[in-house]
PDB file of C-alpha atoms in Angstrom:
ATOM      1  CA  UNK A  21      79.391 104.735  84.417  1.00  0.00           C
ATOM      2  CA  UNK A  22      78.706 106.432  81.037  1.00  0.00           C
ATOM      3  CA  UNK A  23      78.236 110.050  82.650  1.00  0.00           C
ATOM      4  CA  UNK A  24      81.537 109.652  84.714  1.00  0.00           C
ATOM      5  CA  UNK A  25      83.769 110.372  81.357  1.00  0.00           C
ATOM      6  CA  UNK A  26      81.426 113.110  80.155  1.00  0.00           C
ATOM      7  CA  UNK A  27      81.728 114.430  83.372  1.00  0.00           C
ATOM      8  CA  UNK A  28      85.236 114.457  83.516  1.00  0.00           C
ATOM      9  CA  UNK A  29      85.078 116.072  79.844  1.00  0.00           C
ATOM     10  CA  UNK A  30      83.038 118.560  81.084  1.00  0.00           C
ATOM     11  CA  UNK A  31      85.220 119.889  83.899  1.00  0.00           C
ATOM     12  CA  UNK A  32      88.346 119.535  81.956  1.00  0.00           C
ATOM     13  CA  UNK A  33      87.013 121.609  79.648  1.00  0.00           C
ATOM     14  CA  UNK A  34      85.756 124.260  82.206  1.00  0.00           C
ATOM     15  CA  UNK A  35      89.189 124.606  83.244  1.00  0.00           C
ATOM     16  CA  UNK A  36      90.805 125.209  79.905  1.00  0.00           C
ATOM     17  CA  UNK A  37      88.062 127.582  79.293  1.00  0.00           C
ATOM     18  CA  UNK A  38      89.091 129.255  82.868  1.00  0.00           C
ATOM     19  CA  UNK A  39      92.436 129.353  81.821  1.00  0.00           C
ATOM     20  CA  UNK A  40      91.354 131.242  78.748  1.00  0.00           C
ATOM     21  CA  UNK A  41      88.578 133.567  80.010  1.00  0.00           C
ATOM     22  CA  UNK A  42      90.093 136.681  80.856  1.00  0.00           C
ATOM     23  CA  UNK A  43      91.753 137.089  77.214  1.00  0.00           C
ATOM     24  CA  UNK A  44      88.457 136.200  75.584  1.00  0.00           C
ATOM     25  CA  UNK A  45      86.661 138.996  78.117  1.00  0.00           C
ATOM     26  CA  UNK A  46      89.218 141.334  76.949  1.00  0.00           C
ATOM     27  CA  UNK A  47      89.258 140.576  73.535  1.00  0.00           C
ATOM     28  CA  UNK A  48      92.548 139.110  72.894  1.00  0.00           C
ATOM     29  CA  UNK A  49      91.183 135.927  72.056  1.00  0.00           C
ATOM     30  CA  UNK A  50      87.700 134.573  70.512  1.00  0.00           C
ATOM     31  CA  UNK A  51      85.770 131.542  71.748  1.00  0.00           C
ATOM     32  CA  UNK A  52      86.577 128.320  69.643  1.00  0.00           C
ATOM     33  CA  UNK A  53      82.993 127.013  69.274  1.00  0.00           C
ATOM     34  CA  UNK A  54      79.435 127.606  70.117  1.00  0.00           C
ATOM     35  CA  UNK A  55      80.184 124.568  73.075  1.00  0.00           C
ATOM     36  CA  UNK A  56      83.204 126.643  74.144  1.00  0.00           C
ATOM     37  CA  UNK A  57      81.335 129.867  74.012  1.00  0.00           C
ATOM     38  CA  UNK A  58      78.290 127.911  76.380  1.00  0.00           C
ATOM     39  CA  UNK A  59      80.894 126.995  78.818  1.00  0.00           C
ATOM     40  CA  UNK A  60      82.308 130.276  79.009  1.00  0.00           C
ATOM     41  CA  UNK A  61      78.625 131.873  79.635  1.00  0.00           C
ATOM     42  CA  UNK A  62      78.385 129.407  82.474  1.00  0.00           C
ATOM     43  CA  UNK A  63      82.134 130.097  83.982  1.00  0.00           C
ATOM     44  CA  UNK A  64      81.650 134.047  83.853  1.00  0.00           C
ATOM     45  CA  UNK A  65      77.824 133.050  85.054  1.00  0.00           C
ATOM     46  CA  UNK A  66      79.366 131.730  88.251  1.00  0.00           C
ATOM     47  CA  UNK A  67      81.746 134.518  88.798  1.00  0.00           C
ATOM     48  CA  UNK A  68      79.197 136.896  89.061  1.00  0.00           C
ATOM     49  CA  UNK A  69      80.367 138.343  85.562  1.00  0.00           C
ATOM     50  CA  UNK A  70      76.764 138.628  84.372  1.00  0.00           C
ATOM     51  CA  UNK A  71      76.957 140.751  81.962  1.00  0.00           C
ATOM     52  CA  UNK A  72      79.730 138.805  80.112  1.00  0.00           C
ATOM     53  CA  UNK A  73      77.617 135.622  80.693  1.00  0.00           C
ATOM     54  CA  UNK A  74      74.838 137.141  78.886  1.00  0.00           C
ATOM     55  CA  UNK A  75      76.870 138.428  75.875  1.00  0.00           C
ATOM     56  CA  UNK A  76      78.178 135.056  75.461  1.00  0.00           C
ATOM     57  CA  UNK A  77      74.925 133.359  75.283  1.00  0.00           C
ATOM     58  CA  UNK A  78      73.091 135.743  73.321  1.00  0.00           C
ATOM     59  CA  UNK A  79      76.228 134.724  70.868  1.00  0.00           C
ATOM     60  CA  UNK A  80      75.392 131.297  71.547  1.00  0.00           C
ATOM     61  CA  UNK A  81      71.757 131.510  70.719  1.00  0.00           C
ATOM     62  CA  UNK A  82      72.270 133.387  67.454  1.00  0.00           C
ATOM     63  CA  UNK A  83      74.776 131.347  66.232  1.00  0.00           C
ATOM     64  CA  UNK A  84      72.419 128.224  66.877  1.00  0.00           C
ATOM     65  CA  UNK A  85      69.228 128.787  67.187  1.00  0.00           C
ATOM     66  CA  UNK A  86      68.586 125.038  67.675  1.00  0.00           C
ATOM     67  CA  UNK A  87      69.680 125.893  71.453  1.00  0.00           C
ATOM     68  CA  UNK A  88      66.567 127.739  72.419  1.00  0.00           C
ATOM     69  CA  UNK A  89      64.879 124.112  72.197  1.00  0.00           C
ATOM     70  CA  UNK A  90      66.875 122.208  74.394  1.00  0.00           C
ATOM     71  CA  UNK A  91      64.435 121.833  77.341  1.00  0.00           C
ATOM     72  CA  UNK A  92      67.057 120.357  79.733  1.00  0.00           C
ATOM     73  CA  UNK A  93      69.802 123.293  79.247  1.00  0.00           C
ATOM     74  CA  UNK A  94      67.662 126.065  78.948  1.00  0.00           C
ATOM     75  CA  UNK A  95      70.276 128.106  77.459  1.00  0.00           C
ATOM     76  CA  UNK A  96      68.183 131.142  77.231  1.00  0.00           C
ATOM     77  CA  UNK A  97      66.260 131.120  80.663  1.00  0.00           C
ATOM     78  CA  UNK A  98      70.082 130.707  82.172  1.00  0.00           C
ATOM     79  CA  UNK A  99      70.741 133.930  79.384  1.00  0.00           C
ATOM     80  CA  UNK A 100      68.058 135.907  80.860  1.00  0.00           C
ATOM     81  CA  UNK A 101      69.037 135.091  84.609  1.00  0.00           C
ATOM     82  CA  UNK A 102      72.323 136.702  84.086  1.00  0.00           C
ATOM     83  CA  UNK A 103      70.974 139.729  82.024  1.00  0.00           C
ATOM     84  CA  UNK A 104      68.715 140.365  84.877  1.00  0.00           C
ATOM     85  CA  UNK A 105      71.521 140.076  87.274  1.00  0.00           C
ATOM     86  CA  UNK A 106      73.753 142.359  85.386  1.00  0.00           C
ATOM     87  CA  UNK A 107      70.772 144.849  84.762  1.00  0.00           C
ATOM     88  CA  UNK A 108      70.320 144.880  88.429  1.00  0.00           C
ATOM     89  CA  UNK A 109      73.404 145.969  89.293  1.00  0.00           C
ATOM     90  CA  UNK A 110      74.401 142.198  90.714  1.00  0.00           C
ATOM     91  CA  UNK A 111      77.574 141.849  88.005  1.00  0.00           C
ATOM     92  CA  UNK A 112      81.541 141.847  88.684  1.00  0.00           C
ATOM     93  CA  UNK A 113      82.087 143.314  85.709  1.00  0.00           C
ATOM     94  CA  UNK A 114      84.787 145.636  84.595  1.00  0.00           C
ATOM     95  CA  UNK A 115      83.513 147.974  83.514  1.00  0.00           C
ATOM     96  CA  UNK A 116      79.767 147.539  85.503  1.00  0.00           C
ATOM     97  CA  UNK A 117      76.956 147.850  82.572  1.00  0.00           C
ATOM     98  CA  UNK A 118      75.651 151.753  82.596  1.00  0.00           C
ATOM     99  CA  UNK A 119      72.094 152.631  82.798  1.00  0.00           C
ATOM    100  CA  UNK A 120      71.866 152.591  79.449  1.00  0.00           C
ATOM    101  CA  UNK A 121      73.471 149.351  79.208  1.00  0.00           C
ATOM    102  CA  UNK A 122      71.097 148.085  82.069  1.00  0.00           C
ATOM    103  CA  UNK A 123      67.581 149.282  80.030  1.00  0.00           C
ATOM    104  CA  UNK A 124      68.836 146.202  77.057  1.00  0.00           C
ATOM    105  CA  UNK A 125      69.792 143.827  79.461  1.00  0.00           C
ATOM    106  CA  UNK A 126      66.095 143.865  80.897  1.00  0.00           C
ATOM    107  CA  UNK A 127      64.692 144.141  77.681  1.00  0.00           C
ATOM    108  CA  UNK A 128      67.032 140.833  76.374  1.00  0.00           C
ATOM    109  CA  UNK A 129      65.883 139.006  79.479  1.00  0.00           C
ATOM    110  CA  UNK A 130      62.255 139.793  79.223  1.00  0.00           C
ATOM    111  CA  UNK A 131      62.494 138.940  75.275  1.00  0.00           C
ATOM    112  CA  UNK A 132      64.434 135.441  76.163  1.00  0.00           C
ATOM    113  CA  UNK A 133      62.185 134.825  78.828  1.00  0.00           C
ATOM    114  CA  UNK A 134      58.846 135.468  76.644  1.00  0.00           C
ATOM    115  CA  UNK A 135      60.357 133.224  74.105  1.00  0.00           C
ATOM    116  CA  UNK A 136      60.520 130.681  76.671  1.00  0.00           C
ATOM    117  CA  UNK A 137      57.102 130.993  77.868  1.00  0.00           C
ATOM    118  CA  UNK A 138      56.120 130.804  74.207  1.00  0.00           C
ATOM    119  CA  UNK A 139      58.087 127.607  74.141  1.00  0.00           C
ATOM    120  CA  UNK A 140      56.743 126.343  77.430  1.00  0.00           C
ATOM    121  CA  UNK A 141      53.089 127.130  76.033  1.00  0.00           C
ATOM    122  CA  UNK A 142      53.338 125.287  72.877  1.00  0.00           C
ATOM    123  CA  UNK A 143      54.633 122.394  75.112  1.00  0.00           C
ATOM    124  CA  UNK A 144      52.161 122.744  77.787  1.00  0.00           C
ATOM    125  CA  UNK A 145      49.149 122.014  74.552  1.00  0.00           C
ATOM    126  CA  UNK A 146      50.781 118.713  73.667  1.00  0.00           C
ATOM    127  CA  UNK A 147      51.596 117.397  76.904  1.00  0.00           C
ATOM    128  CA  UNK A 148      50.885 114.116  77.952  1.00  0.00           C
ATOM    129  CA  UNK A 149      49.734 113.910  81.740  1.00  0.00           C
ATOM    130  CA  UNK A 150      53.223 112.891  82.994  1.00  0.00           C
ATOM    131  CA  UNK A 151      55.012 116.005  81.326  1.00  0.00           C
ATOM    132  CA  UNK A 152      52.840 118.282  82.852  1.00  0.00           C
ATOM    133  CA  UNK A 153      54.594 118.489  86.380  1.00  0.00           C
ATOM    134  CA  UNK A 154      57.681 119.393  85.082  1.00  0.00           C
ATOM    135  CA  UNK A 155      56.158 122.280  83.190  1.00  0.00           C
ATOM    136  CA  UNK A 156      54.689 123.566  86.505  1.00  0.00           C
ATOM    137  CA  UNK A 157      58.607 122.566  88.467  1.00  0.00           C
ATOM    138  CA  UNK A 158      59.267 125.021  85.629  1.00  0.00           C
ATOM    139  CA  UNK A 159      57.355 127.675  86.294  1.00  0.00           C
ATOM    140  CA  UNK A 160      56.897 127.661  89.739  1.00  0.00           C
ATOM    141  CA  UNK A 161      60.957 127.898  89.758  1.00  0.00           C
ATOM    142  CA  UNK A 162      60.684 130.996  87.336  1.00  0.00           C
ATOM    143  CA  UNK A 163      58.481 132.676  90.707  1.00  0.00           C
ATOM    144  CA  UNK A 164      60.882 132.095  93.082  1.00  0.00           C
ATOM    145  CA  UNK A 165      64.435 132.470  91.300  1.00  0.00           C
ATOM    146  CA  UNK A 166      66.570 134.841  92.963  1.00  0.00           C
ATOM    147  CA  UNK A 167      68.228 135.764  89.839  1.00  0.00           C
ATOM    148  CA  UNK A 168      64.849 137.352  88.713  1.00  0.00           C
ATOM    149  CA  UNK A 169      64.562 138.710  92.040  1.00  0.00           C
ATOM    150  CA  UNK A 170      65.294 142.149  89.891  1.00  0.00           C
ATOM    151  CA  UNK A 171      62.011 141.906  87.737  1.00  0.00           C
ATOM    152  CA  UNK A 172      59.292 140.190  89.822  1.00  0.00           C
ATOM    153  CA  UNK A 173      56.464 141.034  92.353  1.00  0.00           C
ATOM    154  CA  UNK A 174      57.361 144.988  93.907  1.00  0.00           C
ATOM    155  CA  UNK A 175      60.508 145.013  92.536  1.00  0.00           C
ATOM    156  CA  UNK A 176      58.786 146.085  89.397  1.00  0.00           C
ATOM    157  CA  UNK A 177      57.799 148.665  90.701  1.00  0.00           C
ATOM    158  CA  UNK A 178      61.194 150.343  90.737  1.00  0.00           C
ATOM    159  CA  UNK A 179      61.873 150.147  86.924  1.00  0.00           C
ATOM    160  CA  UNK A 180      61.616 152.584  85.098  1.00  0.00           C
ATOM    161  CA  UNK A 181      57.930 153.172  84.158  1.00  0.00           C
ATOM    162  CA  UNK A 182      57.864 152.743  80.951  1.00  0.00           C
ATOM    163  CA  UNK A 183      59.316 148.758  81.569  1.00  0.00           C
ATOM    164  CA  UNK A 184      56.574 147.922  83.911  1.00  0.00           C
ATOM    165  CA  UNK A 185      53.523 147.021  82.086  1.00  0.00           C
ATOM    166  CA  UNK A 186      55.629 144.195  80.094  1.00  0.00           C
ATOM    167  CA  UNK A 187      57.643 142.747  83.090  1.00  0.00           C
ATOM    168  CA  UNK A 188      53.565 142.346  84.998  1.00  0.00           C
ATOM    169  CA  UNK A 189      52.173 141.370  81.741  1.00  0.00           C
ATOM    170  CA  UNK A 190      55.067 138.125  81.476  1.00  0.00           C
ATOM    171  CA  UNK A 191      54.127 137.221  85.061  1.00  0.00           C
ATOM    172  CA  UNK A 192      50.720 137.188  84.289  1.00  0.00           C
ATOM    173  CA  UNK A 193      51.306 134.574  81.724  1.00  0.00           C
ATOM    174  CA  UNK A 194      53.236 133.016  84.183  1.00  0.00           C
ATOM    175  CA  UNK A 195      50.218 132.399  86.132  1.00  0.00           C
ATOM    176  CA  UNK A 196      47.880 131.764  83.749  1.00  0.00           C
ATOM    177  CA  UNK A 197      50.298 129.011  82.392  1.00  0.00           C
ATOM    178  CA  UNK A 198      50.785 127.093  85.388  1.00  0.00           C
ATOM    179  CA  UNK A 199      47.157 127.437  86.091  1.00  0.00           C
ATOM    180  CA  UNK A 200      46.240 125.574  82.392  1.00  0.00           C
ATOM    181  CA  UNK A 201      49.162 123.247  83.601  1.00  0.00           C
ATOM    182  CA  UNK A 202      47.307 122.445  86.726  1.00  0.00           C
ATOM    183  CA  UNK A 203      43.564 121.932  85.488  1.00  0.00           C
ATOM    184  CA  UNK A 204      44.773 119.968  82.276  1.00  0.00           C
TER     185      UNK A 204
END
């Protein structure tokens, strides 16, 4: 019964942020709070606006760095989703990011997403035994995520060259970090 009312919080306050999201996207008005900035991420997140979504967590993040730690959220994996979507060409935005624009999206996903590995590394050398499958649930997801679709397996292969080494070097960690995970 307790997660009913913050539930009910939660979506009233995605609708006032709804209500309010095309004036923040265009300027006219600035998010009220880091919590209202996080919903709007998630809101333009879920209409495709990646690029927008991105912006407003990389906001987010700087403004409280205390975010990149909260395992459940995973504020800056979700950050790095939507700058790979947007990067990919996969946002609604108005204007769409240019190449130029695209090049520092994938370079502020692959820097959120190394910071989470770093995070998830550091986590995976204290773990008890019980933790340890949700590190790998983790991981594993990072392999199959659509929204990283963009920067995974072949699909490196079509980014620009000097990109590639980086993207292949994080997914190498990748493996070796589920593979610790899994013999721990």
């Amino acid at each position: 019964a307790a997660a009913l009312p913050s539930l009910i919080q939660q979506t009233e306050a995605e609708l006032a942020a709804g209500e309010r999201l095309d004036a923040v996207l265009r300027g006219d008005e600035a998010p009220r709070d880091n919590a209202d900035r996080l919903t709007l991420a998630q809101l333009c997140y879920n209409r495709k606006l990646h690029a927008s979504s991105a912006q407003l967590w990389s906001e987010a993040l700087e403004s409280d760095p205390e975010l990149d730690d909260d395992r459940q959220a995973q504020y800056r994996y979700n950050a790095a989703c939507s700058a790979a979507l947007a990067a990919s060409g996969q946002s609604k935005d108005d204007p769409p990011p240019d190449d130029e624009a695209k090049a520092k999206l994938r370079q502020q996903a692959l820097n959120w997403l190394q910071a989470e590995l770093t995070t998830w590394t550091k986590l995976l050398e204290s773990a008890t035994p019980e933790q340890r499958p949700a590190i790998t649930q983790t991981l594993t997801h990072w392999q199959i995520d659509r929204d990283l679709t963009s920067v995974r397996g072949e699909a490196i292969d079509a980014l620009p060259v000097r990109e590639r080494e980086a993207w292949r070097a994080l997914w190498r960690r990748v493996d070796v970090l589920l593979e610790q995970a899994g013999r721990r």
